[in-house]
Amino acid sequence: MTIKIDHIGIAVKSIADALAFYQDTLGIKLSKIEEVSEQKVRVAFLPVGDIKIELLESTSEDGPVARFIEKNGEGVQHVAFQVENIEETLKELKKSGVRLIDEMPRIGANGSKIAFIHPKASFGTLIEICERK
Ligand code: ZN
Protein backbone atom coordinates (compact mmCIF):
# COMPACT_ATOMS: atom_id res chain seq x y z
CA MET A 1 0.00 0.00 0.00
CA THR A 2 1.53 3.29 -1.11
CA ILE A 3 0.97 6.11 1.35
CA LYS A 4 2.45 9.21 -0.27
CA ILE A 5 5.44 10.71 -2.03
CA ASP A 6 8.17 10.70 0.58
CA HIS A 7 10.87 12.63 -1.23
CA ILE A 8 12.34 13.62 -4.57
CA GLY A 9 16.01 12.82 -5.10
CA ILE A 10 17.97 15.36 -7.13
CA ALA A 11 21.49 14.55 -8.29
CA VAL A 12 23.86 17.51 -7.97
CA LYS A 13 27.58 17.95 -8.45
CA SER A 14 27.93 19.98 -5.27
CA ILE A 15 25.53 20.14 -2.32
CA ALA A 16 27.11 23.43 -1.26
CA ASP A 17 26.39 25.00 -4.66
CA ALA A 18 22.87 23.55 -4.83
CA LEU A 19 22.06 24.80 -1.32
CA ALA A 20 22.79 28.34 -2.45
CA PHE A 21 19.75 27.95 -4.71
CA TYR A 22 17.40 25.61 -2.82
CA GLN A 23 18.03 27.09 0.61
CA ASP A 24 19.00 30.69 0.03
CA THR A 25 16.99 31.50 -3.09
CA LEU A 26 13.93 29.24 -2.71
CA GLY A 27 13.97 29.49 1.07
CA ILE A 28 13.73 25.76 1.80
CA LYS A 29 15.47 25.07 5.08
CA LEU A 30 18.14 22.38 5.27
CA SER A 31 17.37 19.88 8.01
CA LYS A 32 20.56 17.83 7.86
CA ILE A 33 23.31 16.30 5.75
CA GLU A 34 24.09 12.61 6.05
CA GLU A 35 26.59 10.33 4.33
CA VAL A 36 25.34 6.97 3.03
CA SER A 37 28.62 5.20 2.35
CA GLU A 38 27.02 2.10 0.86
CA GLN A 39 25.57 4.30 -1.89
CA LYS A 40 28.72 6.47 -2.15
CA VAL A 41 26.66 9.57 -1.62
CA ARG A 42 26.14 12.56 0.66
CA VAL A 43 22.51 13.49 1.13
CA ALA A 44 21.09 16.87 2.14
CA PHE A 45 17.49 16.82 3.36
CA LEU A 46 15.25 19.82 2.78
CA PRO A 47 11.69 19.35 4.02
CA VAL A 48 8.95 21.09 2.03
CA GLY A 49 5.58 20.54 3.64
CA ASP A 50 5.52 16.86 4.53
CA ILE A 51 7.79 15.71 1.73
CA LYS A 52 11.50 16.29 1.30
CA ILE A 53 13.90 17.32 -1.39
CA GLU A 54 16.95 15.08 -1.20
CA LEU A 55 20.05 16.59 -2.76
CA LEU A 56 22.47 13.82 -3.70
CA GLU A 57 26.19 14.44 -4.14
CA SER A 58 28.46 11.58 -5.08
CA THR A 59 31.41 10.84 -2.82
CA SER A 60 33.08 8.69 -5.47
CA GLU A 61 33.59 8.87 -9.20
CA ASP A 62 32.08 5.43 -9.72
CA GLY A 63 29.03 5.85 -7.47
CA PRO A 64 25.49 5.62 -8.87
CA VAL A 65 24.92 9.39 -8.56
CA ALA A 66 28.19 10.19 -10.35
CA ARG A 67 27.22 7.80 -13.14
CA PHE A 68 23.77 9.36 -13.35
CA ILE A 69 25.21 12.87 -13.73
CA GLU A 70 27.72 11.68 -16.29
CA LYS A 71 24.90 10.23 -18.38
CA ASN A 72 22.08 12.74 -17.82
CA GLY A 73 23.54 15.81 -16.20
CA GLU A 74 22.24 17.13 -12.88
CA GLY A 75 18.55 16.80 -12.13
CA VAL A 76 15.80 14.57 -10.74
CA GLN A 77 17.33 11.14 -10.15
CA HIS A 78 14.52 9.33 -8.35
CA VAL A 79 11.09 9.73 -6.81
CA ALA A 80 10.44 7.95 -3.52
CA PHE A 81 7.10 6.58 -2.41
CA GLN A 82 6.47 5.70 1.20
CA VAL A 83 4.81 2.34 1.72
CA GLU A 84 3.31 0.73 4.79
CA ASN A 85 5.27 -2.52 4.59
CA ILE A 86 8.24 -2.70 2.26
CA GLU A 87 8.76 -6.47 2.42
CA GLU A 88 5.12 -7.05 1.50
CA THR A 89 5.27 -4.44 -1.29
CA LEU A 90 8.39 -6.04 -2.79
CA LYS A 91 6.74 -9.45 -2.66
CA GLU A 92 3.66 -8.09 -4.46
CA LEU A 93 5.75 -6.31 -7.09
CA LYS A 94 7.79 -9.43 -7.73
CA LYS A 95 4.62 -11.49 -8.04
CA SER A 96 3.35 -8.99 -10.63
CA GLY A 97 6.53 -9.43 -12.64
CA VAL A 98 7.87 -5.93 -11.97
CA ARG A 99 11.61 -5.64 -12.59
CA LEU A 100 13.33 -4.73 -9.34
CA ILE A 101 16.80 -3.47 -8.59
CA ASP A 102 16.49 -4.62 -4.97
CA GLU A 103 14.52 -7.71 -4.10
CA MET A 104 15.35 -7.21 -0.45
CA PRO A 105 15.20 -3.85 1.35
CA ARG A 106 18.43 -2.16 2.36
CA ILE A 107 19.06 0.52 4.92
CA GLY A 108 19.06 4.04 3.50
CA ALA A 109 19.50 7.49 4.97
CA ASN A 110 17.74 8.09 8.29
CA GLY A 111 17.79 4.34 8.96
CA SER A 112 14.70 3.77 6.84
CA LYS A 113 14.27 0.63 4.75
CA ILE A 114 14.50 1.32 1.01
CA ALA A 115 14.45 -0.53 -2.31
CA PHE A 116 14.57 0.53 -5.94
CA ILE A 117 12.32 -0.45 -8.83
CA HIS A 118 14.06 -0.59 -12.20
CA PRO A 119 13.24 2.48 -14.36
CA LYS A 120 12.43 0.12 -17.27
CA ALA A 121 9.45 -1.06 -15.23
CA SER A 122 8.25 2.42 -14.30
CA PHE A 123 8.23 4.31 -17.59
CA GLY A 124 11.70 5.78 -17.29
CA THR A 125 11.75 7.12 -13.73
CA LEU A 126 13.82 5.44 -11.06
CA ILE A 127 11.42 4.76 -8.20
CA GLU A 128 12.44 4.19 -4.62
CA ILE A 129 10.03 2.68 -2.16
CA CYS A 130 10.68 3.30 1.50
CA GLU A 131 9.29 2.35 4.86
CA ARG A 132 9.76 4.78 7.72
CA LYS A 133 10.22 3.60 11.25
ZN1 ZN B 1 15.89 8.59 -1.93
PDB file of N, CA, C and O and ligand atoms in Angstrom, residues 7 54 78 80 128, ligand 1:
ATOM      1  N   HIS A   7       9.889  11.614  -0.851  1.00  0.00           N
ATOM      2  CA  HIS A   7      10.866  12.626  -1.233  1.00  0.00           C
ATOM      3  C   HIS A   7      11.189  12.538  -2.714  1.00  0.00           C
ATOM      4  O   HIS A   7      10.841  11.574  -3.382  1.00  0.00           O
ATOM      5  N   GLU A  54      15.718  15.747  -1.594  1.00  0.00           N
ATOM      6  CA  GLU A  54      16.949  15.079  -1.196  1.00  0.00           C
ATOM      7  C   GLU A  54      18.013  15.454  -2.227  1.00  0.00           C
ATOM      8  O   GLU A  54      17.936  15.018  -3.369  1.00  0.00           O
ATOM      9  N   HIS A  78      15.551  10.306  -8.725  1.00  0.00           N
ATOM     10  CA  HIS A  78      14.519   9.329  -8.355  1.00  0.00           C
ATOM     11  C   HIS A  78      13.382  10.000  -7.599  1.00  0.00           C
ATOM     12  O   HIS A  78      13.528  11.099  -7.075  1.00  0.00           O
ATOM     13  N   ALA A  80      10.614   8.968  -4.558  1.00  0.00           N
ATOM     14  CA  ALA A  80      10.441   7.946  -3.522  1.00  0.00           C
ATOM     15  C   ALA A  80       9.023   7.944  -2.989  1.00  0.00           C
ATOM     16  O   ALA A  80       8.475   8.991  -2.633  1.00  0.00           O
ATOM     17  N   GLU A 128      12.021   4.768  -5.897  1.00  0.00           N
ATOM     18  CA  GLU A 128      12.435   4.191  -4.622  1.00  0.00           C
ATOM     19  C   GLU A 128      11.180   3.968  -3.812  1.00  0.00           C
ATOM     20  O   GLU A 128      10.275   4.804  -3.832  1.00  0.00           O
TER      21      GLU A 128
HETATM   22 ZN    ZN B   1      15.888   8.591  -1.930  1.00  0.00          ZN
END
